[in-house]
Short mmCIF file of C-alpha atoms in Angstrom, two decimals:
data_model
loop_
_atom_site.label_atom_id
_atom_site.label_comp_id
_atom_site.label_asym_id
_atom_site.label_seq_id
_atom_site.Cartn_x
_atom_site.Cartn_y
_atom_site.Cartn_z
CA UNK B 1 -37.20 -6.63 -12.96
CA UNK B 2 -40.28 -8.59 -12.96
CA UNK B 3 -40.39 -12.14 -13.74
CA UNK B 4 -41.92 -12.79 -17.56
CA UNK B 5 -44.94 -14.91 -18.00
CA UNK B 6 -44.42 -18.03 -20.13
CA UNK B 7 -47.86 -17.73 -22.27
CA UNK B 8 -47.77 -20.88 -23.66
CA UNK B 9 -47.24 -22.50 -19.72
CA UNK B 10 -50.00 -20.13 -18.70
CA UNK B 11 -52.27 -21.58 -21.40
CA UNK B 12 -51.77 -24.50 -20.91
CA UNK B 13 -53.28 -24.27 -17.09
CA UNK B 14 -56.67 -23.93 -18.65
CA UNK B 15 -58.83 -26.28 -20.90
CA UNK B 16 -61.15 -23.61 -22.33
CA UNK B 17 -58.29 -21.81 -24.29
CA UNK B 18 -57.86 -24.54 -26.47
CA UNK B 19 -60.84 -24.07 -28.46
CA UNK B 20 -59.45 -20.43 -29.63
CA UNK B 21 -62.17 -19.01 -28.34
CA UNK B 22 -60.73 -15.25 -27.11
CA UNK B 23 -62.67 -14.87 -23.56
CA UNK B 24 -62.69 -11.01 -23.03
CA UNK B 25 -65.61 -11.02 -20.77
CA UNK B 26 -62.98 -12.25 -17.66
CA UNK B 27 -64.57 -9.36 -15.26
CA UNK B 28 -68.04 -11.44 -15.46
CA UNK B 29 -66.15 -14.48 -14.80
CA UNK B 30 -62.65 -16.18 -15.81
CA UNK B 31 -61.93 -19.82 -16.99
CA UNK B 32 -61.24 -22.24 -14.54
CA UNK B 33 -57.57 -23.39 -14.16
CA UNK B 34 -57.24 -27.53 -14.59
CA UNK B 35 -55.82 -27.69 -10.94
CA UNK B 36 -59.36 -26.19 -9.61
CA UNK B 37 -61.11 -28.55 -11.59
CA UNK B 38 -59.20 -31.50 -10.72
CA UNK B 39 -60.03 -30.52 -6.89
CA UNK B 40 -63.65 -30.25 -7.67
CA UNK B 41 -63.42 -33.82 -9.49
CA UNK B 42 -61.75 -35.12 -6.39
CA UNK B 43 -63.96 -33.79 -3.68
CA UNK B 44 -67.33 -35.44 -5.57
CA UNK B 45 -65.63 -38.39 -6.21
CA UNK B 46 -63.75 -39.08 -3.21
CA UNK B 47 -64.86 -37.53 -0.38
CA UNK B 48 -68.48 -36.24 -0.94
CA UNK B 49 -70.11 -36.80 2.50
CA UNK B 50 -71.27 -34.31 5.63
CA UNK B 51 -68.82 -32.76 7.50
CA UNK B 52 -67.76 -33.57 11.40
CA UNK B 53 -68.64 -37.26 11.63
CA UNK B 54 -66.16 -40.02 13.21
CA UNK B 55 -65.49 -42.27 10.62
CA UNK B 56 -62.71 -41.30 7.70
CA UNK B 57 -64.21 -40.38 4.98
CA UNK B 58 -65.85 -37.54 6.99
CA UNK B 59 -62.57 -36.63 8.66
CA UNK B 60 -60.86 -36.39 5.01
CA UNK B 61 -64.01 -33.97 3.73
CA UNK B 62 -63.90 -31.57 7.47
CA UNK B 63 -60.18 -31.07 6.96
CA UNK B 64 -60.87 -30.01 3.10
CA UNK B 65 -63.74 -27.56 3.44
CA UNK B 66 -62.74 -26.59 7.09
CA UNK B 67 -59.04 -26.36 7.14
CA UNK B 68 -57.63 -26.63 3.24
CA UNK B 69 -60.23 -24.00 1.67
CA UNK B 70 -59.56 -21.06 4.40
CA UNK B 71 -56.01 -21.80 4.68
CA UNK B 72 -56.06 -20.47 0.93
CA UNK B 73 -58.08 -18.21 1.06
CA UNK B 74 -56.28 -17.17 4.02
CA UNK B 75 -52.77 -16.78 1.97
CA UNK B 76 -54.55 -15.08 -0.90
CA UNK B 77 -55.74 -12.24 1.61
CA UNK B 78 -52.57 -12.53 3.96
CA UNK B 79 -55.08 -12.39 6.33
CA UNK B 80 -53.48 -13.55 10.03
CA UNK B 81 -56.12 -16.69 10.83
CA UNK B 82 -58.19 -19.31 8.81
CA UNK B 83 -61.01 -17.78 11.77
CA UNK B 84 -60.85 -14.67 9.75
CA UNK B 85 -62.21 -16.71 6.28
CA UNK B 86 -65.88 -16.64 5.30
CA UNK B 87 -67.06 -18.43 2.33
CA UNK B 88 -70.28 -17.52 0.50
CA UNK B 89 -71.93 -18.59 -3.18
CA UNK B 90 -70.73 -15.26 -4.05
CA UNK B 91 -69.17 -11.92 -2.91
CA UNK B 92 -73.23 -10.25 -2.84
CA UNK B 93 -74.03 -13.12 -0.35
CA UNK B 94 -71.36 -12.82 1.59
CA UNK B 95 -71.39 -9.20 1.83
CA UNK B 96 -75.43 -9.78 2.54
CA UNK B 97 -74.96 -12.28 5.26
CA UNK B 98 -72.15 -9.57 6.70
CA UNK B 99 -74.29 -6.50 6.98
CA UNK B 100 -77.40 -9.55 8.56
CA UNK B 101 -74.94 -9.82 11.35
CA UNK B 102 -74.30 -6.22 11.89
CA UNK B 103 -77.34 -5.18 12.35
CA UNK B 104 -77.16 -4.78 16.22
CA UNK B 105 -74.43 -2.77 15.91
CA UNK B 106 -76.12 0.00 13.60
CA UNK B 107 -77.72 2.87 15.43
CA UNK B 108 -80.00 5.86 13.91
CA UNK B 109 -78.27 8.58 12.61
CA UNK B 110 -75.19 6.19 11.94
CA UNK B 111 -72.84 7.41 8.42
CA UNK B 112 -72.25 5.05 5.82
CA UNK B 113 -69.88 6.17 3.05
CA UNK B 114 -70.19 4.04 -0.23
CA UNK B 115 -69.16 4.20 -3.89
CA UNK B 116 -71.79 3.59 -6.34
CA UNK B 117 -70.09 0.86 -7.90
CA UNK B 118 -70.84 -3.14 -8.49
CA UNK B 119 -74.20 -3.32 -5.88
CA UNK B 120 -72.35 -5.98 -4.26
CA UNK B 121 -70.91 -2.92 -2.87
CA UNK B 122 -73.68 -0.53 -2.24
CA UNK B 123 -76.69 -2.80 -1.85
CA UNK B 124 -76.13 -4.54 1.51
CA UNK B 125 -75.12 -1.26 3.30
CA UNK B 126 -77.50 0.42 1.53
CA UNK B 127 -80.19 -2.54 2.84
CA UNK B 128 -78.63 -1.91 6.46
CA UNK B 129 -78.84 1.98 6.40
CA UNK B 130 -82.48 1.54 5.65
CA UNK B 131 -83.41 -1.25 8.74
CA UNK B 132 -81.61 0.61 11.30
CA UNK B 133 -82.49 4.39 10.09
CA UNK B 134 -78.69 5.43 9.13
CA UNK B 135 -77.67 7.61 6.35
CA UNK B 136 -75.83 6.89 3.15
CA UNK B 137 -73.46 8.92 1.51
CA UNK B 138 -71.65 8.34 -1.66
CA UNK B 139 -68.52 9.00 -2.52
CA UNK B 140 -68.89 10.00 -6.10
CA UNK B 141 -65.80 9.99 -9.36
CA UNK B 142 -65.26 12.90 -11.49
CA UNK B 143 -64.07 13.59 -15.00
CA UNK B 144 -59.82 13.11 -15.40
CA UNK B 145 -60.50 14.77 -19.38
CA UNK B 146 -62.40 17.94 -19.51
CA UNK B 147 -62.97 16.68 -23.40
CA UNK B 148 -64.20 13.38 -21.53
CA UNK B 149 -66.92 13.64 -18.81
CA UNK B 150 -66.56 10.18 -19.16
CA UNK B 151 -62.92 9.80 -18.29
CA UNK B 152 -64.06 9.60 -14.59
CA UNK B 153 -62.22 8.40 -11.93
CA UNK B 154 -61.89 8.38 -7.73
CA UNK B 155 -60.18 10.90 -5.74
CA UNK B 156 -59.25 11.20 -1.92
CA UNK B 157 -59.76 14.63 -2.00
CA UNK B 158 -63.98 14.53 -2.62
CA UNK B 159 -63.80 11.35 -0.14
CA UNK B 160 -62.47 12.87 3.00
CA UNK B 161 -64.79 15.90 3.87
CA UNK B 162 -67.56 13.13 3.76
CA UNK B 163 -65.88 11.86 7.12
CA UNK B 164 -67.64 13.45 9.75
CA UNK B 165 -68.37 12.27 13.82
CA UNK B 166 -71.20 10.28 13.10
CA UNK B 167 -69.18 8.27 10.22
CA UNK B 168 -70.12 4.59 11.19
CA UNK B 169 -68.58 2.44 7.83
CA UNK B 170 -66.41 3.34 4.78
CA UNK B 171 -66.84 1.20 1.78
CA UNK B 172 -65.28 1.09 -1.47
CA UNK B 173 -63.94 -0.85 -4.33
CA UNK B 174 -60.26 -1.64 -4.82
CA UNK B 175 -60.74 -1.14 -8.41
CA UNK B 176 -63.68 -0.69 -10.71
CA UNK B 177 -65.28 -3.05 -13.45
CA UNK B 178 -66.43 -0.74 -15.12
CA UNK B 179 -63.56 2.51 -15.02
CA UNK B 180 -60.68 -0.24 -14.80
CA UNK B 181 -59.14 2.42 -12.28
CA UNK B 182 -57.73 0.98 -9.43
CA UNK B 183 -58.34 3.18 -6.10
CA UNK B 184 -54.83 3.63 -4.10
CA UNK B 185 -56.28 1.32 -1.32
CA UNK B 186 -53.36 2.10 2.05
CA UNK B 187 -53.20 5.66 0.77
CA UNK B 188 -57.14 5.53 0.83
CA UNK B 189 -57.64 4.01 4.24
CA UNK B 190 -55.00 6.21 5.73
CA UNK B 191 -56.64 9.20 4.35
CA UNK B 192 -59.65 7.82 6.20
CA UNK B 193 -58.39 6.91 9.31
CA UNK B 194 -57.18 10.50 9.75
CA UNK B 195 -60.24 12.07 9.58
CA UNK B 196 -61.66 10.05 11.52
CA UNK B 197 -59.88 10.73 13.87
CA UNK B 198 -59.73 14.63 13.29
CA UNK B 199 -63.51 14.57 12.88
CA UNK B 200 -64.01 12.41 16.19
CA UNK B 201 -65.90 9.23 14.96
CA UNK B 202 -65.92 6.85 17.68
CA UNK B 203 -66.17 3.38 15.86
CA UNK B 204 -65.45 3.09 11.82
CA UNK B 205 -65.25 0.09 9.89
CA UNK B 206 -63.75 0.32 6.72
CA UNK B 207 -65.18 -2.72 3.94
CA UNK B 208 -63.14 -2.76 0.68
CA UNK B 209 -64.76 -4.83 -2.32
CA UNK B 210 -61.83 -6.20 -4.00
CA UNK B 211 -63.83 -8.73 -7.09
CA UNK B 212 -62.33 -6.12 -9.63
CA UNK B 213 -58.86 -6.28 -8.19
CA UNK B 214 -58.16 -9.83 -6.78
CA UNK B 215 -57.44 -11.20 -10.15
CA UNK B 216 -55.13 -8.77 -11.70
CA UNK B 217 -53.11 -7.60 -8.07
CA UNK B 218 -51.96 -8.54 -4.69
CA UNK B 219 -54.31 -8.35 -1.84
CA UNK B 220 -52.79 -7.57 1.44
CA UNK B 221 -55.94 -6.90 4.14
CA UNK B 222 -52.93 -6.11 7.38
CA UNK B 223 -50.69 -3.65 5.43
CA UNK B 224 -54.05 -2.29 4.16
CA UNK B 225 -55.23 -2.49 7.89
CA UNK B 226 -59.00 -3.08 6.88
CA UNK B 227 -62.15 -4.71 8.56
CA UNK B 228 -63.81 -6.29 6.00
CA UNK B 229 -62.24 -7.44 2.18
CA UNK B 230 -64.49 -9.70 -0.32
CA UNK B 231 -63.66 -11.16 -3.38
CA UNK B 232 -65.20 -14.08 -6.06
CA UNK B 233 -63.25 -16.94 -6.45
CA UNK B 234 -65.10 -17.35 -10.16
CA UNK B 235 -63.19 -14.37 -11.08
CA UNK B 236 -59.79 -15.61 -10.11
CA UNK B 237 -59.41 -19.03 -12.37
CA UNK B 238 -61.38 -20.86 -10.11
CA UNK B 239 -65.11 -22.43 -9.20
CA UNK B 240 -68.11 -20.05 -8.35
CA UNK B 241 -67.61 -19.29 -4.67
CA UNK B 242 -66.60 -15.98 -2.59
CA UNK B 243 -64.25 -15.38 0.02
CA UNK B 244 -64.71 -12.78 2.78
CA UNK B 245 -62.12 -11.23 5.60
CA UNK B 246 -63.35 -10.58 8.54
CA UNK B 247 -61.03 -8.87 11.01
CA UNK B 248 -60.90 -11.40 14.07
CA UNK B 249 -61.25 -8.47 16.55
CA UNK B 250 -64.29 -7.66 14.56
CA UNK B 251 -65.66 -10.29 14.31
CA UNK B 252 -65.47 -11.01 17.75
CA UNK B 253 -67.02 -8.06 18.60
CA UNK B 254 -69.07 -6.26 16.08
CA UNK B 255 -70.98 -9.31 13.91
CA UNK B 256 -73.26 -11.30 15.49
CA UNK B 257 -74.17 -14.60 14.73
CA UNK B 258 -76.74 -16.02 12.00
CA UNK B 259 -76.57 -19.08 12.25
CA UNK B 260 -78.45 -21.72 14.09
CA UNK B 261 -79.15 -20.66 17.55
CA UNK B 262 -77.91 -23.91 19.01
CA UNK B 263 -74.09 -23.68 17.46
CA UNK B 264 -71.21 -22.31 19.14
CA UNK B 265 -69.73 -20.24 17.27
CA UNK B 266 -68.60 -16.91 19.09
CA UNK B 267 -65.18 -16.54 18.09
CA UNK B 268 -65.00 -17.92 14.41
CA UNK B 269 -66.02 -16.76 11.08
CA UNK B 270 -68.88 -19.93 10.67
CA UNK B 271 -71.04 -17.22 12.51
CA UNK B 272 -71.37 -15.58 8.93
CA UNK B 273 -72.10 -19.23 6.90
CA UNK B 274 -75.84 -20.54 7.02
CA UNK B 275 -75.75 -23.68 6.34
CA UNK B 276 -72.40 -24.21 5.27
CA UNK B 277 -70.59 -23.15 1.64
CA UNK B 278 -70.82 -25.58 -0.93
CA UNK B 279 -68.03 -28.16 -0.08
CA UNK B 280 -66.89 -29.12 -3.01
CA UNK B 281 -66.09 -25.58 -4.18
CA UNK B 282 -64.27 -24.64 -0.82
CA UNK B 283 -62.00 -27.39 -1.59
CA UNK B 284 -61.69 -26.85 -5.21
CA UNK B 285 -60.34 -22.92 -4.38
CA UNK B 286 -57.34 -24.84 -2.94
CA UNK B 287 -56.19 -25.17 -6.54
CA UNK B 288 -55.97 -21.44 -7.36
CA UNK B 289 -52.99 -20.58 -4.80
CA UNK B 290 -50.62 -23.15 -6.74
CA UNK B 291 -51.07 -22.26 -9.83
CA UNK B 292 -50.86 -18.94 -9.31
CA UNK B 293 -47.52 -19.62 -7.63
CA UNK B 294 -46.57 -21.41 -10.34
CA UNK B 295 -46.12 -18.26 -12.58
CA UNK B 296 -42.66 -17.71 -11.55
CA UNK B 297 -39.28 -19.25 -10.23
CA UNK B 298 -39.71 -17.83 -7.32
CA UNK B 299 -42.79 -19.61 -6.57
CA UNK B 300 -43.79 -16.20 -4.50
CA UNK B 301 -46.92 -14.51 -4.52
CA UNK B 302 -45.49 -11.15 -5.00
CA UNK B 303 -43.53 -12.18 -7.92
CA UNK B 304 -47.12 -13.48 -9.80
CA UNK B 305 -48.54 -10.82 -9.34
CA UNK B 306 -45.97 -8.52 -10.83
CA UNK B 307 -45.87 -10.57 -13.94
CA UNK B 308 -49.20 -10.85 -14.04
CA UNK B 309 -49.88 -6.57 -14.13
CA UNK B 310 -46.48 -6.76 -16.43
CA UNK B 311 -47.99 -8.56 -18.87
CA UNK B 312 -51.65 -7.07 -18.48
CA UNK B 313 -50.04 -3.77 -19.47
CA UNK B 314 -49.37 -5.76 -22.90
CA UNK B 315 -53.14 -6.15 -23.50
CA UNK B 316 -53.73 -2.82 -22.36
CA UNK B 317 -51.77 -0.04 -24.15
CA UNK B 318 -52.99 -1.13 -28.10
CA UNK B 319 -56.69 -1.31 -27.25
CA UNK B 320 -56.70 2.40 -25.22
CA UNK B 321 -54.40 3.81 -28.11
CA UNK B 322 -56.39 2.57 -30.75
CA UNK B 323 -59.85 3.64 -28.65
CA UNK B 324 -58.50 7.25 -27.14
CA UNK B 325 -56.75 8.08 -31.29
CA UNK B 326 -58.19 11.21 -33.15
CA UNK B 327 -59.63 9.51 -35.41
CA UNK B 328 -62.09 7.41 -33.18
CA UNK B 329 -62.34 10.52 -30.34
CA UNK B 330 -63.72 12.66 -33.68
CA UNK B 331 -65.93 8.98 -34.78
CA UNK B 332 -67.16 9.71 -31.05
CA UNK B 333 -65.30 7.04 -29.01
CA UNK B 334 -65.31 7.59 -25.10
CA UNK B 335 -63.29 5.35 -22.84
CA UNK B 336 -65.35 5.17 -19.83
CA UNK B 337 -63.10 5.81 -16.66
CA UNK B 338 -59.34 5.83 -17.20
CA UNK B 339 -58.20 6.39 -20.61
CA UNK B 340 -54.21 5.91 -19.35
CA UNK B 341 -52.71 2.66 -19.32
CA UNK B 342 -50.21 2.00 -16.73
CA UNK B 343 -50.36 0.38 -13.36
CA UNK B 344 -52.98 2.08 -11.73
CA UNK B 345 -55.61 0.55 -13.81
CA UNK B 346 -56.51 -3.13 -14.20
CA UNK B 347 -57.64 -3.98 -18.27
CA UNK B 348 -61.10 -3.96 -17.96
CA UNK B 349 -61.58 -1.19 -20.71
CA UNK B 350 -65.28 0.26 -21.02
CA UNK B 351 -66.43 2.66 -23.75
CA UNK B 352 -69.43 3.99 -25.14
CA UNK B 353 -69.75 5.50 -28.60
CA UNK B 354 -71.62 9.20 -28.84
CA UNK B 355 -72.18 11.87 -31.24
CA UNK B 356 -73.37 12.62 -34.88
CA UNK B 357 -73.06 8.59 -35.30
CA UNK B 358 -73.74 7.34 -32.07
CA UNK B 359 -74.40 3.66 -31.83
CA UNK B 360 -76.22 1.52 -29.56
CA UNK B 361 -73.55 -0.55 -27.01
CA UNK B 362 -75.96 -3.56 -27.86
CA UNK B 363 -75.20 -2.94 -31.82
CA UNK B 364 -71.32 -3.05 -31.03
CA UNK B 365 -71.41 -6.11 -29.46
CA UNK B 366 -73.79 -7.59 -31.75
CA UNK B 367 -71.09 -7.19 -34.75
CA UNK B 368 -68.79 -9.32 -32.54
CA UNK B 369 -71.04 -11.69 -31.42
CA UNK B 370 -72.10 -12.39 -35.33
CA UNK B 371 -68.41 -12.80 -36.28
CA UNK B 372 -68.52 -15.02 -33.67
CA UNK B 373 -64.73 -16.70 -31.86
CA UNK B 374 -65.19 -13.53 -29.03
CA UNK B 375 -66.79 -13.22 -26.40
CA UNK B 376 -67.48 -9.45 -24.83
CA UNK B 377 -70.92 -7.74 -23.28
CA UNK B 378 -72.39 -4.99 -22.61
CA UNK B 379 -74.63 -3.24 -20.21
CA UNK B 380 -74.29 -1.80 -16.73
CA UNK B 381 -72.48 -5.14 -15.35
CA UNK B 382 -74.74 -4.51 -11.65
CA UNK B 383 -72.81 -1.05 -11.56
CA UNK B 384 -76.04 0.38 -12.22
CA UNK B 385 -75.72 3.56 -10.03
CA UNK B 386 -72.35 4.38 -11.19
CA UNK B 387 -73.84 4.31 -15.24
CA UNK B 388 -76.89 5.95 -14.09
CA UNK B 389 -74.87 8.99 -12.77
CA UNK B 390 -72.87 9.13 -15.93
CA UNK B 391 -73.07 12.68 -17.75
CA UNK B 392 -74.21 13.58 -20.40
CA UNK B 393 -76.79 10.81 -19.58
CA UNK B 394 -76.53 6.94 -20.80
CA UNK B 395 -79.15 4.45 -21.28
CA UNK B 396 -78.47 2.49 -18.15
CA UNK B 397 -79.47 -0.35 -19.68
CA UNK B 398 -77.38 -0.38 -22.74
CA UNK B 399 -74.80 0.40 -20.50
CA UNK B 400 -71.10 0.57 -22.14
CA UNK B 401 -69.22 -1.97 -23.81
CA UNK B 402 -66.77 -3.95 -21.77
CA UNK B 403 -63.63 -5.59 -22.93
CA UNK B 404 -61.99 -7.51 -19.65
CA UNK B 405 -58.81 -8.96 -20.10
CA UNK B 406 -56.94 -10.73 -17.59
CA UNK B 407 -53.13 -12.28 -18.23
CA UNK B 408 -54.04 -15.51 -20.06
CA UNK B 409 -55.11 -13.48 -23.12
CA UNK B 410 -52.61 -12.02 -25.56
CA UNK B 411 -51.72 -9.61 -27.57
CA UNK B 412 -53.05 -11.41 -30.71
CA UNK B 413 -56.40 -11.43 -29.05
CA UNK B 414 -56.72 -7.87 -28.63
CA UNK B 415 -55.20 -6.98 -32.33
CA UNK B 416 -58.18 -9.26 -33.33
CA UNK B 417 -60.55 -7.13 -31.62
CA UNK B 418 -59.28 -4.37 -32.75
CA UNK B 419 -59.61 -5.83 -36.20
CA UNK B 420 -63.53 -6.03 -35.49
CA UNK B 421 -63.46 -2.55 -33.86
CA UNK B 422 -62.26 -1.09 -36.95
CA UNK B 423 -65.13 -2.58 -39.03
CA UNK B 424 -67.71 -1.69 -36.45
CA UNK B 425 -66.33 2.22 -36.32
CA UNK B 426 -66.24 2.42 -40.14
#
């Protein structure tokens, strides 16, 4: 049995929740745990100078940003090597600066496959497809709930005959956040590798966005046996940096260098960081591994992580029961993606409201936003593509409204905004 999470201990890791403010926008952007601030207060005040000089100071601020910050990062993704770590001022820069280094690689008539999810996704290959004259495909969800067109959601099935010979990169997301689904990634990238192999594509890379998933479940990029894995720090409890795997035999061999010409840097992953991360961030992501550790007894990884999607499943099942009941399905409530709780989704919960009474997403949120003490959104959330395809059609701009949750909030919390809800939906 998983361990349970001590709430109170939990709270207590994080300043912000003092207030009583209920933060249910956590897919935009959690609060920062005190141990990642405390490393950001210690880098500026201790050891704020360039990296790779002689004297000590600069020694104590290399072996921070240089050797501390991917040796995290490194853990979080159980990648094999600190060589494999990229950092970036988020996962769309990172994944930018990737697809800048692959562009060599790229010939015409090359396959991408995408999802049409968070354009941190998309965008870059989509970018890359368009210098070097490849093609995109996308590898679309469909309905769960024929009373739902909404209730969308990703299946292998409509991904693998997009695999043909001339498939160059796969890329999806882990989970979405905007469905809340999360995608079976081995299964996935075993489906994959199959037909790649059936279909005879010489070289595939397979890129999995995990920003949706990284804060809610365990990454694992060699049992997942992927090239490429990015994810935001600022969306796992600490500062406003990204982290990107890059498979070393990959990155030895398919990503080229953008950084100054001058620097040698063949075999490592600073081929993919123009002029350097921000060092104080780096270092302050070193905070994030220990307190996540510090969920359990155990002090294991694994163990967090279990409690973590134990106790998500808390916030989940009241807010999709009250949300999928007859009464709000007939007010014209639709959950957007999965409208199941359980462990294959994360609780990010979108909806939209449709019908005889249909009501702006904007309006919803409004309501909260006047009673003020929560903090949700709403819009498209950069998923643009994925709202856009939505049927019958959305606004794109209005988008849905989003409720993210992630294991600090509680049960309270969500029978508070269910409280509002109920007012809104009268």
């Amino acid at each position: 049995m998983s361990a349970v999470l001590d709430l109170e201990k939990v709270r207590s890791h994080f300043p912000s929740l003092q207030s009583g403010y209920i933060f249910a926008d956590n897919a935009g952007g959690s609060q920062c745990a005190r141990e990642v601030a405390d490393k950001v207060y210690d880098y500026l005040c201790n050891s704020n100078v360039q990296l790779g000089a002689d004297y000590s100071v600069s020694q104590i601020s290399t072996r921070r940003v240089m050797v501390d910050g991917p040796e995290s990062a490194m853990k979080l993704f159980n990648a094999h090597s600190t060589d494999e770590i990229v950092f970036g001022a988020s996962s769309t820069v990172n994944m930018e600066n990737l697809t800048r280094g692959m562009d060599n690689q790229i010939q015409a008539g090359d396959e991408f496959v995408i999802t049409g999810e968070h354009e941190t996704n998309g965008g870059p290959w989509k970018k890359l497809a368009k210098r070097r004259g490849a093609v995109v495909k996308t590898w679309n969800p469909t309905p769960l709930n024929p009373n739902n067109p909404y209730s969308v959601a990703y299946k292998i099935e409509d991904l693998v005959p997009l695999i043909t010979s001339k498939t160059r990169i796969v890329a999806f997301n882990a989970a979405s956040n905007i469905l809340g689904s999360i995608v079976p990634v081995k299964e996935t990238i075993k489906a994959v590798r199959k037909a790649v192999k059936e279909q005879g594509a010489k070289h595939v890379e397979i890129s999995l966005d995990c920003v949706a998933y990284a804060p809610h479940r365990r990454m694992d990029v060699q049992d997942w046996d992927v090239d490429f894995c990015v994810f935001s720090f600022y969306k796992v409890y600490g500062p406003h940096t990204s982290a990107l795997y890059v498979r070393h035999s990959t990155l030895k061999n398919t990503v080229s260098s953008i950084v100054h010409h001058f620097l040698d840097v063949h075999h490592t992953s600073y081929k993919l960081q123009p002029g350097g991360p921000g060092y104080e961030l780096v270092y302050g992501t070193t905070g994030v591994l220990p307190y996540l550790l510090s969920l359990t007894p155990s002090n294991d990884l694994k163990a967090s992580f279990e409690a973590i999607a134990e106790h998500e499943q808390k916030l989940i099942d009241p807010l999709l029961h009250y949300l999928t009941a007859p009464e709000q399905v007939e007010r014209g409530v639709r959950v957007v993606g999965d409208e199941k709780g359980g462990m294959e989704r994360v609780p990010t919960i979108s909806f939209v409201v449709v019908g005889k009474k249909a009501m702006k997403s904007k309006d919803v949120v409004k309501v909260f936003d006047a009673k003020g003490g929560v903090g949700i959104r709403y819009g498209h959330f950069y998923a643009y593509h994925l709202i856009d395809d939505l049927e019958p059609k959305l606004d794109t701009d209005d988008g849905v409204v989003r409720i993210s949750l992630v294991h600090y909030n509680t049960v309270q919390e969500v029978q508070r905004m269910i409280e509002i809800l109920k007012e809104v939906l009268a």
